[in-house]
Short mmCIF file of C-alpha atoms and ligand atoms in Angstrom, two decimals:
data_model
loop_
_atom_site.label_atom_id
_atom_site.label_comp_id
_atom_site.label_asym_id
_atom_site.label_seq_id
_atom_site.Cartn_x
_atom_site.Cartn_y
_atom_site.Cartn_z
CA MET A 1266 5.51 -18.79 -11.54
CA CYS A 1267 6.52 -22.38 -11.02
CA ASP A 1268 2.71 -22.75 -10.47
CA ASN A 1269 3.42 -26.32 -10.94
CA ASN A 1270 6.38 -27.38 -8.70
CA PRO A 1271 5.86 -28.54 -5.53
CA ARG A 1272 9.96 -28.24 -4.55
CA VAL A 1273 10.71 -24.62 -5.47
CA PRO A 1274 14.13 -23.98 -5.08
CA LEU A 1275 14.82 -20.82 -3.13
CA THR A 1276 17.36 -18.03 -3.81
CA ASN A 1277 18.24 -14.74 -2.70
CA GLU A 1278 17.31 -11.55 -4.24
CA VAL A 1279 19.46 -12.04 -7.39
CA GLY A 1280 19.11 -15.61 -8.25
CA ALA A 1281 22.00 -17.43 -6.29
CA PRO A 1282 20.84 -20.29 -4.63
CA ILE A 1283 20.08 -20.14 -0.49
CA PRO A 1284 21.56 -22.99 1.06
CA ASP A 1285 20.14 -22.91 4.77
CA ASN A 1286 16.83 -20.34 5.73
CA GLU A 1287 16.72 -21.47 9.44
CA ASN A 1288 20.08 -21.53 11.14
CA ALA A 1289 22.16 -17.89 11.29
CA VAL A 1290 25.88 -18.08 10.57
CA THR A 1291 27.20 -18.16 14.28
CA ALA A 1292 30.64 -18.12 16.14
CA GLY A 1293 30.76 -21.89 17.23
CA PRO A 1294 27.06 -23.14 18.17
CA ARG A 1295 26.35 -21.08 20.69
CA GLY A 1296 28.24 -17.74 19.74
CA PRO A 1297 26.81 -14.75 18.36
CA VAL A 1298 25.58 -13.97 15.08
CA MET A 1299 28.10 -13.29 12.12
CA MET A 1300 27.23 -10.09 10.04
CA GLN A 1301 28.15 -11.88 6.69
CA ASP A 1302 24.82 -14.34 7.17
CA VAL A 1303 23.79 -11.99 4.60
CA TRP A 1304 20.57 -13.74 4.07
CA LEU A 1305 19.34 -12.96 7.36
CA LEU A 1306 20.18 -9.37 7.03
CA GLU A 1307 18.59 -9.15 3.52
CA LYS A 1308 15.31 -10.89 5.10
CA MET A 1309 14.41 -8.77 8.10
CA ALA A 1310 15.46 -5.51 5.89
CA HIS A 1311 13.14 -6.61 3.06
CA PHE A 1312 10.78 -7.62 5.98
CA ASN A 1313 11.09 -4.27 7.55
CA ARG A 1314 9.47 -2.51 4.53
CA GLU A 1315 6.98 -5.00 3.52
CA VAL A 1316 4.12 -2.76 4.39
CA ILE A 1317 2.98 0.22 2.68
CA PRO A 1318 1.02 3.01 3.47
CA GLU A 1319 -2.65 2.27 3.52
CA ARG A 1320 -5.04 4.23 1.62
CA ARG A 1321 -5.04 7.26 3.60
CA MET A 1322 -9.38 6.22 3.69
CA HIS A 1323 -10.76 3.15 2.04
CA ALA A 1324 -7.81 1.70 3.34
CA LYS A 1325 -9.89 -1.85 3.97
CA GLY A 1326 -10.98 -3.30 0.59
CA TRP A 1327 -11.63 -6.35 -1.42
CA GLY A 1328 -11.23 -6.77 -5.46
CA ALA A 1329 -12.53 -8.94 -8.30
CA TYR A 1330 -11.80 -9.47 -12.34
CA GLY A 1331 -14.75 -8.83 -14.55
CA TYR A 1332 -16.11 -7.63 -17.69
CA LEU A 1333 -18.80 -4.64 -18.21
CA LYS A 1334 -20.92 -5.48 -21.35
CA ILE A 1335 -22.70 -2.85 -23.47
CA THR A 1336 -26.15 -3.97 -24.59
CA GLU A 1337 -27.87 -0.75 -25.75
CA ASP A 1338 -26.77 2.09 -28.28
CA ILE A 1339 -26.57 5.50 -26.62
CA SER A 1340 -24.17 6.47 -29.52
CA ARG A 1341 -25.91 9.79 -29.89
CA TYR A 1342 -24.80 10.85 -26.75
CA THR A 1343 -20.94 9.32 -26.57
CA LYS A 1344 -18.22 8.30 -28.95
CA ALA A 1345 -16.55 6.06 -25.93
CA LYS A 1346 -15.63 2.77 -27.44
CA ALA A 1347 -16.25 1.16 -24.44
CA LEU A 1348 -19.47 2.44 -24.36
CA GLN A 1349 -20.75 1.06 -28.24
CA PRO A 1350 -23.31 -1.45 -27.78
CA GLY A 1351 -22.11 -5.30 -28.11
CA THR A 1352 -18.73 -4.00 -26.35
CA CYS A 1353 -17.17 -6.11 -23.56
CA THR A 1354 -14.65 -4.56 -21.81
CA ASN A 1355 -12.28 -6.26 -18.80
CA CYS A 1356 -12.36 -4.59 -15.62
CA PHE A 1357 -11.04 -4.74 -12.00
CA VAL A 1358 -13.34 -3.39 -9.15
CA ARG A 1359 -12.18 -2.54 -5.27
CA PHE A 1360 -14.72 -2.63 -2.97
CA SER A 1361 -14.15 -0.59 0.62
CA THR A 1362 -15.21 0.55 3.59
CA VAL A 1363 -14.06 4.28 4.37
CA ALA A 1364 -13.37 5.16 7.44
CA GLY A 1365 -11.85 2.04 9.10
CA GLU A 1366 -8.27 1.31 8.77
CA ARG A 1367 -6.55 -1.60 7.02
CA GLY A 1368 -7.49 -4.15 9.31
CA ALA A 1369 -11.36 -3.03 10.28
CA ALA A 1370 -13.98 -5.06 10.49
CA ASP A 1371 -16.12 -5.14 6.73
CA THR A 1372 -19.36 -5.10 8.70
CA GLU A 1373 -19.13 -1.55 10.26
CA ARG A 1374 -21.99 1.31 9.66
CA ASP A 1375 -20.43 3.20 6.62
CA ILE A 1376 -20.55 4.02 3.33
CA ARG A 1377 -18.85 1.73 0.82
CA GLY A 1378 -16.45 2.50 -2.24
CA PHE A 1379 -16.80 0.96 -5.20
CA ALA A 1380 -14.12 1.54 -7.87
CA CYS A 1381 -13.75 0.14 -11.53
CA LYS A 1382 -10.93 0.30 -13.55
CA LEU A 1383 -12.11 -0.14 -16.90
CA TYR A 1384 -9.37 -1.56 -19.38
CA THR A 1385 -10.58 -0.29 -22.56
CA SER A 1386 -9.41 0.08 -26.36
CA GLU A 1387 -8.76 3.82 -25.42
CA GLY A 1388 -6.95 3.41 -22.51
CA ASN A 1389 -7.99 2.77 -18.78
CA TRP A 1390 -10.93 4.52 -17.49
CA ASP A 1391 -11.76 4.80 -13.91
CA ILE A 1392 -15.03 5.06 -12.26
CA VAL A 1393 -14.31 5.83 -8.41
CA GLY A 1394 -17.54 6.02 -6.83
CA ASN A 1395 -19.81 4.48 -3.74
CA ASN A 1396 -22.70 2.89 -2.83
CA THR A 1397 -24.65 6.00 -2.35
CA PRO A 1398 -25.80 8.59 -5.26
CA THR A 1399 -24.39 11.61 -3.44
CA PHE A 1400 -21.58 12.64 -1.15
CA PHE A 1401 -21.68 14.04 2.62
CA LEU A 1402 -19.92 17.62 0.80
CA ARG A 1403 -19.72 19.44 -2.19
CA ASP A 1404 -16.06 21.11 -2.08
CA ALA A 1405 -12.67 19.48 -1.71
CA HIS A 1406 -11.62 22.16 0.98
CA ASN A 1407 -14.02 19.88 3.40
CA PHE A 1408 -12.73 16.34 2.48
CA ALA A 1409 -9.44 16.39 4.90
CA GLY A 1410 -12.07 17.45 8.07
CA LEU A 1411 -14.24 14.84 6.94
CA ASN A 1412 -12.00 12.40 7.22
CA ARG A 1413 -10.21 13.87 10.43
CA ALA A 1414 -13.66 13.76 12.28
CA VAL A 1415 -14.58 10.34 11.16
CA LYS A 1416 -11.31 9.01 12.11
CA ARG A 1417 -8.87 8.84 15.08
CA ASP A 1418 -8.84 11.51 17.37
CA PRO A 1419 -5.10 12.85 17.71
CA HIS A 1420 -5.43 13.00 21.96
CA THR A 1421 -7.33 9.65 22.53
CA GLY A 1422 -6.07 7.69 19.32
CA ARG A 1423 -10.02 6.36 19.43
CA ARG A 1424 -13.10 6.96 17.12
CA ASN A 1425 -14.59 9.91 18.65
CA ALA A 1426 -18.58 10.29 17.66
CA GLN A 1427 -18.91 13.78 18.98
CA SER A 1428 -16.41 14.68 16.69
CA ASN A 1429 -17.95 12.81 13.64
CA TRP A 1430 -21.26 14.33 14.47
CA ASP A 1431 -19.96 18.01 15.52
CA PHE A 1432 -18.43 18.37 12.04
CA TRP A 1433 -21.38 16.21 10.05
CA SER A 1434 -24.21 18.39 11.31
CA MET A 1435 -21.80 21.64 10.47
CA LEU A 1436 -22.55 21.06 6.94
CA PRO A 1437 -26.85 21.71 6.12
CA GLU A 1438 -25.60 19.38 2.22
CA ALA A 1439 -24.50 16.62 4.12
CA LEU A 1440 -28.21 15.47 5.98
CA LEU A 1441 -28.82 13.12 3.25
CA GLN A 1442 -25.41 11.62 3.30
CA ILE A 1443 -26.03 11.07 6.84
CA THR A 1444 -29.40 9.49 6.41
CA ILE A 1445 -28.40 6.89 4.26
CA THR A 1446 -25.78 5.95 6.55
CA MET A 1447 -28.04 6.00 9.36
CA SER A 1448 -30.21 4.04 7.59
CA ASP A 1449 -30.45 -0.24 6.59
CA ALA A 1450 -28.19 1.36 3.81
CA GLY A 1451 -25.43 1.83 6.28
CA ILE A 1452 -24.55 -1.87 6.14
CA PRO A 1453 -25.13 -3.49 3.16
CA ALA A 1454 -25.31 -7.87 3.83
CA SER A 1455 -22.23 -8.19 1.18
CA PHE A 1456 -20.97 -5.84 -1.86
CA ARG A 1457 -23.17 -8.33 -3.92
CA ASN A 1458 -26.21 -6.76 -2.41
CA MET A 1459 -25.97 -2.86 -2.88
CA ASP A 1460 -26.48 -0.62 -5.36
CA CYS A 1461 -23.11 1.81 -6.76
CA PHE A 1462 -22.91 5.18 -8.10
CA GLY A 1463 -20.58 7.39 -10.16
CA GLU A 1464 -21.91 9.96 -7.48
CA HIS A 1465 -20.87 13.20 -9.43
CA THR A 1466 -21.89 14.64 -12.76
CA PHE A 1467 -19.42 13.35 -15.66
CA SER A 1468 -20.24 14.71 -19.41
CA LEU A 1469 -20.67 12.34 -22.57
CA TYR A 1470 -19.67 13.42 -25.84
CA ASN A 1471 -20.59 12.03 -29.03
CA GLU A 1472 -19.02 11.98 -32.50
CA ASN A 1473 -20.24 15.49 -33.43
CA ASN A 1474 -18.63 16.92 -30.24
CA GLU A 1475 -22.05 17.25 -29.07
CA ARG A 1476 -22.15 17.56 -24.98
CA VAL A 1477 -24.70 15.97 -22.51
CA TRP A 1478 -24.54 15.65 -18.68
CA CYS A 1479 -24.46 12.38 -17.34
CA LYS A 1480 -24.81 9.99 -13.66
CA PHE A 1481 -23.53 6.38 -13.72
CA HIS A 1482 -25.37 3.71 -11.48
CA PHE A 1483 -24.35 0.10 -11.21
CA LYS A 1484 -28.36 -1.73 -9.76
CA THR A 1485 -27.27 -4.91 -8.17
CA LYS A 1486 -29.31 -7.86 -9.75
CA GLN A 1487 -28.35 -9.64 -6.12
CA GLY A 1488 -31.12 -7.45 -4.73
CA LEU A 1489 -30.60 -5.00 -2.19
CA LYS A 1490 -30.17 -6.64 1.14
CA TYR A 1491 -28.65 -5.05 4.87
CA LEU A 1492 -27.71 -5.88 8.13
CA THR A 1493 -29.21 -4.16 11.34
CA ASP A 1494 -26.61 -3.04 14.17
CA GLU A 1495 -27.12 -6.53 15.99
CA GLN A 1496 -26.26 -8.75 13.14
CA ALA A 1497 -23.35 -6.65 12.08
CA GLN A 1498 -22.10 -7.04 15.25
CA GLN A 1499 -22.61 -10.70 15.71
CA ILE A 1500 -21.23 -11.06 12.62
CA THR A 1501 -17.91 -8.54 13.40
CA GLY A 1502 -17.41 -10.38 16.51
CA GLN A 1503 -16.96 -13.89 14.31
CA ASN A 1504 -15.69 -12.57 10.90
CA ARG A 1505 -14.05 -9.32 10.53
CA GLU A 1506 -13.55 -10.02 6.65
CA TYR A 1507 -16.77 -11.59 6.29
CA HIS A 1508 -17.74 -9.05 2.62
CA GLY A 1509 -14.45 -9.93 1.51
CA GLN A 1510 -15.17 -13.61 1.93
CA ASP A 1511 -18.56 -13.17 0.62
CA LEU A 1512 -17.09 -11.89 -2.47
CA TYR A 1513 -14.30 -14.43 -2.95
CA ASN A 1514 -16.70 -17.33 -2.34
CA ALA A 1515 -19.60 -16.21 -4.72
CA ILE A 1516 -17.05 -16.13 -7.45
CA GLU A 1517 -15.25 -19.67 -6.63
CA ASN A 1518 -18.76 -20.89 -6.62
CA ARG A 1519 -19.61 -19.38 -9.81
CA ALA A 1520 -22.56 -17.41 -8.40
CA TYR A 1521 -20.93 -14.20 -10.23
CA PRO A 1522 -22.21 -11.14 -8.69
CA ARG A 1523 -23.85 -8.99 -11.48
CA TRP A 1524 -25.23 -5.06 -11.95
CA THR A 1525 -27.29 -3.20 -14.22
CA PHE A 1526 -25.23 -0.72 -15.69
CA ALA A 1527 -27.23 2.75 -16.50
CA VAL A 1528 -27.12 6.03 -16.97
CA GLN A 1529 -29.19 9.45 -16.46
CA ILE A 1530 -28.86 11.95 -18.82
CA MET A 1531 -29.56 15.75 -18.83
CA THR A 1532 -28.98 18.27 -21.65
CA ASP A 1533 -27.25 21.39 -21.26
CA GLU A 1534 -30.40 23.31 -21.61
CA GLU A 1535 -31.95 21.33 -18.87
CA ALA A 1536 -28.95 21.99 -16.85
CA ARG A 1537 -28.81 25.52 -17.28
CA CYS A 1538 -32.79 25.36 -16.37
CA HIS A 1539 -32.78 22.94 -13.54
CA TYR A 1540 -34.37 23.74 -10.60
CA GLU A 1541 -31.16 23.56 -8.42
CA ASN A 1542 -27.23 23.01 -9.38
CA PRO A 1543 -26.93 19.78 -11.16
CA PHE A 1544 -23.14 19.81 -10.56
CA ASP A 1545 -24.07 19.58 -6.65
CA VAL A 1546 -22.57 16.34 -6.10
CA THR A 1547 -24.79 16.24 -2.27
CA LYS A 1548 -27.83 16.67 -4.83
CA PRO A 1549 -28.80 13.65 -6.77
CA TRP A 1550 -31.04 13.74 -9.81
CA ARG A 1551 -34.78 12.58 -9.40
CA GLU A 1552 -35.21 9.52 -11.04
CA SER A 1553 -39.15 11.04 -12.03
CA GLU A 1554 -37.49 13.43 -14.12
CA PHE A 1555 -34.44 12.05 -15.50
CA PRO A 1556 -35.14 8.00 -16.01
CA LEU A 1557 -32.24 5.44 -15.67
CA ILE A 1558 -31.40 4.49 -18.85
CA GLU A 1559 -30.14 0.77 -18.57
CA ILE A 1560 -27.18 -0.28 -21.32
CA GLY A 1561 -25.65 -3.03 -19.79
CA GLU A 1562 -24.28 -5.31 -17.59
CA LEU A 1563 -21.42 -6.13 -15.05
CA VAL A 1564 -19.93 -9.00 -14.19
CA LEU A 1565 -17.51 -10.08 -11.35
CA ASN A 1566 -16.00 -13.36 -12.48
CA ARG A 1567 -12.58 -13.55 -11.36
CA ASN A 1568 -10.78 -13.65 -8.27
CA PRO A 1569 -7.51 -11.87 -7.86
CA THR A 1570 -4.56 -14.56 -7.27
CA ASN A 1571 -2.22 -12.13 -4.68
CA PHE A 1572 -3.84 -9.82 -2.68
CA PHE A 1573 -1.12 -7.58 -2.16
CA ALA A 1574 -0.02 -7.58 -5.88
CA GLU A 1575 -3.35 -6.74 -6.93
CA VAL A 1576 -5.73 -5.53 -4.63
CA GLU A 1577 -3.38 -3.40 -2.23
CA GLN A 1578 -1.85 -2.17 -5.63
CA ALA A 1579 -4.69 -1.09 -7.16
CA ALA A 1580 -4.66 2.90 -7.82
CA PHE A 1581 -7.83 4.11 -9.09
CA ALA A 1582 -8.19 7.97 -10.28
CA PRO A 1583 -11.63 9.73 -11.20
CA ALA A 1584 -8.85 11.87 -13.58
CA HIS A 1585 -8.62 8.77 -15.67
CA VAL A 1586 -11.67 9.34 -18.55
CA VAL A 1587 -11.71 8.38 -22.26
CA PRO A 1588 -12.56 9.95 -25.53
CA GLY A 1589 -16.52 10.47 -25.10
CA VAL A 1590 -16.31 11.05 -21.47
CA GLY A 1591 -15.63 13.88 -19.18
CA PHE A 1592 -15.73 15.87 -16.61
CA SER A 1593 -17.83 18.49 -15.53
CA PRO A 1594 -17.82 21.44 -13.31
CA ASP A 1595 -18.96 19.67 -10.05
CA LYS A 1596 -16.37 21.29 -7.55
CA LEU A 1597 -16.00 18.04 -5.53
CA LEU A 1598 -14.96 16.11 -8.60
CA GLN A 1599 -12.40 18.70 -9.88
CA GLY A 1600 -10.79 18.46 -6.73
CA ARG A 1601 -10.57 14.89 -6.68
CA LEU A 1602 -9.09 14.82 -10.16
CA PHE A 1603 -6.03 16.09 -8.63
CA ALA A 1604 -6.21 13.63 -5.23
CA TYR A 1605 -5.79 10.60 -6.66
CA GLY A 1606 -3.00 10.30 -8.68
CA ASP A 1607 -1.15 12.57 -5.92
CA ALA A 1608 -2.06 9.98 -3.33
CA GLN A 1609 -0.85 6.94 -5.20
CA ARG A 1610 2.46 8.83 -5.92
CA TYR A 1611 3.43 9.10 -2.22
CA ARG A 1612 1.71 5.38 -1.71
CA LEU A 1613 2.91 3.56 -4.55
CA GLY A 1614 5.14 5.85 -6.06
CA VAL A 1615 5.32 7.80 -9.50
CA ASN A 1616 5.41 4.62 -11.73
CA HIS A 1617 2.62 3.54 -10.03
CA ASN A 1618 0.58 3.27 -13.44
CA LEU A 1619 3.41 0.20 -14.56
CA ILE A 1620 2.08 -1.97 -11.47
CA PRO A 1621 0.16 -4.88 -13.59
CA VAL A 1622 -2.96 -4.28 -12.68
CA ASN A 1623 -2.89 -0.32 -12.90
CA GLN A 1624 -1.73 -1.13 -16.60
CA ALA A 1625 -3.59 -0.35 -19.98
CA LYS A 1626 -3.80 -2.98 -22.11
CA VAL A 1627 -3.11 -0.80 -24.97
CA PRO A 1628 0.10 0.59 -25.44
CA VAL A 1629 1.18 3.40 -23.51
CA THR A 1630 3.67 6.24 -24.98
CA ASP A 1631 3.01 8.97 -22.65
CA ASN A 1632 6.94 9.85 -22.52
CA HIS A 1633 7.15 9.75 -18.59
CA ARG A 1634 10.74 8.84 -17.99
CA ASP A 1635 12.42 7.48 -15.52
CA GLY A 1636 11.57 7.66 -11.49
CA GLN A 1637 11.46 5.29 -9.01
CA MET A 1638 11.04 1.62 -9.44
CA ARG A 1639 10.73 1.89 -13.26
CA THR A 1640 10.46 -1.13 -14.24
CA ASP A 1641 10.28 -1.01 -18.21
CA ASP A 1642 12.57 -0.37 -20.61
CA ASN A 1643 12.19 3.42 -19.78
CA TYR A 1644 11.52 4.05 -23.70
CA GLY A 1645 14.89 3.28 -24.28
CA GLU A 1646 17.03 5.26 -26.99
CA THR A 1647 14.11 7.19 -28.29
CA ILE A 1648 13.96 11.05 -27.88
CA ALA A 1649 12.92 12.22 -24.76
CA TYR A 1650 11.93 15.82 -25.39
CA THR A 1651 8.80 17.59 -27.18
CA PRO A 1652 8.41 18.98 -29.49
CA ASN A 1653 10.70 17.63 -31.62
CA SER A 1654 11.41 17.09 -35.29
CA GLU A 1655 11.21 13.64 -35.63
CA GLY A 1656 7.39 12.70 -35.34
CA TRP A 1657 7.81 11.12 -32.16
CA TRP A 1658 5.01 12.00 -28.92
CA VAL A 1659 2.77 13.53 -31.06
CA PRO A 1660 -0.70 15.21 -29.57
CA ARG A 1661 -3.69 14.01 -31.08
CA PRO A 1662 -5.97 17.26 -31.72
CA GLU A 1663 -9.36 15.30 -32.76
CA TYR A 1664 -9.55 13.80 -29.23
CA LYS A 1665 -10.27 17.47 -27.97
CA GLU A 1666 -13.32 17.60 -25.95
CA PRO A 1667 -16.00 20.05 -27.06
CA PRO A 1668 -14.85 23.74 -25.41
CA LEU A 1669 -17.54 24.21 -22.50
CA CYS A 1670 -18.72 27.93 -22.25
CA LEU A 1671 -18.07 29.26 -18.44
CA LYS A 1672 -19.59 32.51 -17.40
CA GLY A 1673 -18.96 34.48 -13.64
CA ALA A 1674 -16.22 36.04 -11.86
CA MET A 1675 -13.57 34.32 -10.18
CA TRP A 1676 -14.38 33.73 -6.68
CA ASN A 1677 -14.62 31.38 -3.63
CA PHE A 1678 -18.78 31.29 -4.24
CA ASP A 1679 -20.19 29.55 -1.31
CA PRO A 1680 -23.73 27.73 -2.30
CA LYS A 1681 -25.60 28.38 0.70
CA ASP A 1682 -25.73 31.30 -0.71
CA ASP A 1683 -27.43 30.38 -3.90
CA PRO A 1684 -30.80 31.34 -3.15
CA THR A 1685 -31.99 27.62 -5.32
CA ASP A 1686 -29.76 25.94 -2.91
CA ASP A 1687 -32.67 23.63 -0.94
CA THR A 1688 -30.34 21.05 1.29
CA SER A 1689 -33.26 19.87 2.82
CA ARG A 1690 -35.51 18.65 -0.11
CA ALA A 1691 -33.48 15.30 -0.75
CA PRO A 1692 -33.30 14.14 2.54
CA GLY A 1693 -36.94 15.07 3.50
CA GLU A 1694 -38.15 13.30 0.29
CA LEU A 1695 -35.82 9.99 0.97
CA TYR A 1696 -37.60 10.05 4.75
CA ARG A 1697 -40.53 9.81 3.61
CA SER A 1698 -40.22 7.17 0.91
CA PHE A 1699 -39.06 4.90 3.44
CA ASP A 1700 -41.80 2.86 5.38
CA GLU A 1701 -42.66 2.72 9.05
CA GLY A 1702 -40.26 -0.56 9.62
CA GLU A 1703 -37.26 1.89 8.04
CA LYS A 1704 -38.14 5.17 9.41
CA GLN A 1705 -37.86 3.46 12.77
CA ARG A 1706 -34.20 1.32 12.49
CA LEU A 1707 -33.13 4.64 10.76
CA ILE A 1708 -34.24 6.33 14.68
CA ASP A 1709 -33.02 3.57 16.64
CA ASN A 1710 -29.52 3.37 14.21
CA THR A 1711 -28.93 7.40 14.59
CA VAL A 1712 -29.66 7.05 18.57
CA ARG A 1713 -27.22 4.61 19.28
CA ALA A 1714 -24.73 6.52 16.99
CA ILE A 1715 -25.19 9.83 18.59
CA SER A 1716 -26.37 9.12 22.43
CA SER A 1717 -22.79 9.77 23.57
CA VAL A 1718 -22.27 13.16 21.61
CA THR A 1719 -22.90 16.53 23.33
CA LYS A 1720 -26.61 17.81 23.51
CA ASN A 1721 -25.90 20.93 21.66
CA ILE A 1722 -24.88 18.43 18.28
CA GLN A 1723 -28.12 16.78 18.76
CA LEU A 1724 -30.21 19.72 18.92
CA ARG A 1725 -28.42 20.92 15.51
CA HIS A 1726 -28.80 17.74 13.95
CA CYS A 1727 -32.41 17.38 14.94
CA ALA A 1728 -33.28 20.50 13.69
CA ARG A 1729 -31.73 19.70 10.68
CA CYS A 1730 -33.93 16.52 10.16
CA MET A 1731 -36.73 18.66 10.99
CA GLN A 1732 -36.25 20.92 8.22
CA ALA A 1733 -35.65 18.22 6.14
CA ASP A 1734 -39.22 16.76 7.52
CA TYR A 1735 -41.24 17.57 10.28
CA ASP A 1736 -41.75 13.90 11.72
CA TYR A 1737 -38.11 12.68 11.05
CA GLY A 1738 -37.12 15.85 13.45
CA LYS A 1739 -39.81 15.33 16.08
CA ARG A 1740 -38.82 11.31 16.28
CA LEU A 1741 -35.44 11.33 16.22
CA ALA A 1742 -35.77 14.20 19.07
CA GLN A 1743 -38.33 12.21 20.88
CA ALA A 1744 -35.80 9.30 20.69
CA LEU A 1745 -33.27 11.75 22.03
CA SER A 1746 -35.47 12.83 25.06
CA LEU A 1747 -34.51 16.56 23.93
CA ASN A 1748 -37.42 19.18 23.82
CA ILE A 1749 -39.49 19.12 20.75
CA CYS A 1750 -39.82 22.83 21.35
CA VAL A 1751 -36.66 23.96 21.36
CA VAL A 1752 -35.78 21.23 18.30
CA CYS A 1753 -38.65 23.67 16.20
CA GLU A 1754 -37.13 26.50 16.95
CA LEU A 1755 -34.13 25.72 16.00
CA SER A 1756 -35.14 24.51 12.64
CA ALA A 1757 -36.69 27.72 12.15
CA LEU A 1758 -33.17 29.41 12.24
CA SER A 1759 -31.14 29.93 9.29
CA ASN A 1760 -27.82 27.74 8.95
CA GLU A 1761 -25.33 30.85 10.70
CA LYS A 1762 -28.11 31.19 13.50
CA LEU A 1763 -28.55 27.68 13.92
CA ILE A 1764 -24.73 26.95 14.06
CA GLU A 1765 -24.47 29.89 16.54
CA ALA A 1766 -27.47 28.53 18.59
CA THR A 1767 -26.00 25.12 18.78
CA GLY A 1768 -22.00 25.99 19.14
CA HIS A 1769 -21.93 25.09 22.78
CA PRO A 1770 -22.85 22.27 25.05
CA TYR A 1771 -26.31 22.83 26.57
CA SER A 1772 -27.19 22.19 30.41
C1 LIG B 2049 -12.46 15.91 -3.26
C2 LIG B 2049 -13.49 15.05 -2.61
C3 LIG B 2049 -12.36 13.86 -2.37
C4 LIG B 2049 -11.34 13.48 -2.46
C5 LIG B 2049 -9.60 14.81 -1.68
C6 LIG B 2049 -10.98 12.26 -2.42
C7 LIG B 2049 -9.46 11.38 -2.04
C8 LIG B 2049 -9.37 10.10 -2.09
C9 LIG B 2049 -7.84 9.37 -1.94
C10 LIG B 2049 -6.44 10.04 -1.59
C11 LIG B 2049 -8.05 8.36 -1.91
C12 LIG B 2049 -7.24 7.13 -1.94
C13 LIG B 2049 -6.63 7.20 -2.83
C14 LIG B 2049 -5.36 6.07 -2.95
O1 LIG B 2049 -4.50 6.00 -2.06
O2 LIG B 2049 -5.22 5.47 -4.19
C15 LIG B 2049 -9.77 7.73 -1.89
C16 LIG B 2049 -9.86 6.76 -2.11
C17 LIG B 2049 -11.40 6.29 -2.69
N1 LIG B 2049 -12.48 7.49 -3.08
FE1 LIG B 2049 -12.25 9.57 -2.87
N2 LIG B 2049 -11.57 11.46 -2.49
C18 LIG B 2049 -13.13 12.90 -2.73
C19 LIG B 2049 -14.30 12.00 -2.43
C20 LIG B 2049 -14.79 10.74 -3.14
C21 LIG B 2049 -16.34 11.04 -3.02
C22 LIG B 2049 -17.12 11.65 -3.84
C23 LIG B 2049 -16.29 9.48 -3.81
C24 LIG B 2049 -17.18 8.99 -4.47
C25 LIG B 2049 -18.19 9.14 -5.90
C26 LIG B 2049 -14.98 9.19 -3.60
C27 LIG B 2049 -14.51 7.61 -3.57
C28 LIG B 2049 -13.32 7.26 -3.30
C29 LIG B 2049 -12.70 5.42 -3.34
C30 LIG B 2049 -14.30 4.35 -3.87
C31 LIG B 2049 -11.42 5.15 -3.48
C32 LIG B 2049 -11.17 3.63 -3.24
C33 LIG B 2049 -10.36 3.53 -3.96
C34 LIG B 2049 -9.80 2.10 -4.04
O3 LIG B 2049 -10.43 1.17 -4.10
O4 LIG B 2049 -8.79 1.80 -4.12
N3 LIG B 2049 -13.82 9.97 -2.99
N4 LIG B 2049 -9.86 9.00 -2.05
#
C-alpha cells in the first residue's frame, strides 16, 4: 500500500483528507478542546481498541513464511496431495514460548510452540506442535490446570514455583516432559536450533482408504543447540526478543532455516499389539521400533511485513486437516480439536479465517454467513440453506475417512488403571541416554527451579524421578539435601499413596 510514496496523504477512517494531525481544535488559543475535533475522538477511540486478547498460552511468538517440499514417496500411506513426492506447499510457521505473556522474554526455560499452516491445494492443514515429542498430560480436563499452575498466582499476580511444581508432580505422566524442560532442551539457543514435533498420533489414509497411525517430526538442519540458565539470564537482561531477532536476521541474511520432515508409522495391527497406549501423548514411540522415515524438507525464507497482521492474527487449529490426514483416538488431541477454533472466535472473531494469513489459497465455499467483521461479499445472493434443489453447497462423500472400529463402554476411564501404563519408562530411558554433563545440568537446572518449593513437593518429584531411574532420584535428592531413605520409601509407593504421603509440607 503506497509503498514507494514518501508523502502519503493522511485521511480519516473513511477517506476524507485530514488538515491537521497535531493541534486540537480549541475555543481560542488557550481554550478547551471542542467535541467537534472528531479526528481526535476517532484517534483516541481507535487506539483504545488496538490491543486484542493475547493467546491464553503461547502468547509470545514469532513467525515466518516458507515451504514444505516432499521428496519421498509415501503414497502407500496417504493420498494427501501435500504429501506426494515433488509437491511444494507454501506455509506460515509461528514459534512461541508457552507460559509467558505477550511481553515475556524469549529465553525463558519453557517448551516452545511450533505451529505450521500449510496452504495446500486441498485447503489449509495446520500442524500445531511443540519442540518436544510428548506433552505434560493426556486428558483435556487437566489443561486449564496446567496453565493456571505455570502462569500467574491469583493472589500475588506473580509466577509461583510452588503451584508449578505441585501441579506437575501430581501427574505421574508429566515426568518425561518435566525432564525435557529441565534438561538442556528447556532453553533452545534459537528456534532454528530445535527439533519440532506434532506430538500426537495422527492418522494417514491412502487412495484405498487404508489407515495407518503416524507421528510428525521436523529435525533441525542447523544442529541442536541450547543456552544454559546463566547464558539465558544474561541474554534476557539485554534482549528479550532474542529468538525473534535471530529468526528474522537469519531469513534477512538468506541463511534460511531448514528442517528435515519425517514421519513415524505404526500399522493398526501394531497399534493393537503395542505394549502401551500408542494414543497416549505422554508416551513417545521409540525410534528404534518405529524408525523415522524422512520425506521432505521445511524451509523458512520470508519474514512477515507486519507483525500484528500476520503473526498476532495468525490462527492455527489442529482441527484443520486435509484428505489423507486424520485424527486418532488420542484424548488430548480430541480436546484440542474444539479448543483452538473456540479460542480464535473469542480472540479474533467468528470470521478469523478471512484474515489474509489464515485464508486458504483455494476457493472456500463453506456457506458460513454473516458475523462480525465479514469483509468479503458474504456469498452475495446465493442460496444460504442446505439441502437445496439447486446444487449449492454439496457435500463430497468420496472424501469420507475410512470408518474406525471402536469398542468398550462409555465411561471416564483413568489411564493409570490401565495395567500397561508405565509413566516411568520414557523418562528413565531419556535420563539414561544423557551423558554425564547433561545429567548434571538437568539436576542443577531442576534444583534452581524447585529449591523455593516446600519439601513435600520436592520429595514427591524426587520419588517420581527415582521411579524412573534410581540414580536420577538419588542425585536430585542429594542436591536438594533431602533424605535419600525417605525418597526411596516414597518411590516404592503407588501413585495414590505417594500423593497422600506428600500431601502436606514436611517439617
Ligand atoms: C487439551 C490440550 C490443549 C488445549 C485445550 C490447548 C489450547 C490452546 C489454545 C486455546 C491456544 C491458543 C489458540 C489461539 O488463541 O489462537 C493454544 C495455543 C497453542 N497450543 Fe495448545 N492446547 C492444548 C495442548 C497443546 C499441545 C499438546 C500442543 C503441542 C502438541 C499445543 C501447542 C500449541 C501451540 C504451538 C500453540 C500456539 C499456536 C500459535 O502459534 O498461534 N497445545 N493451545
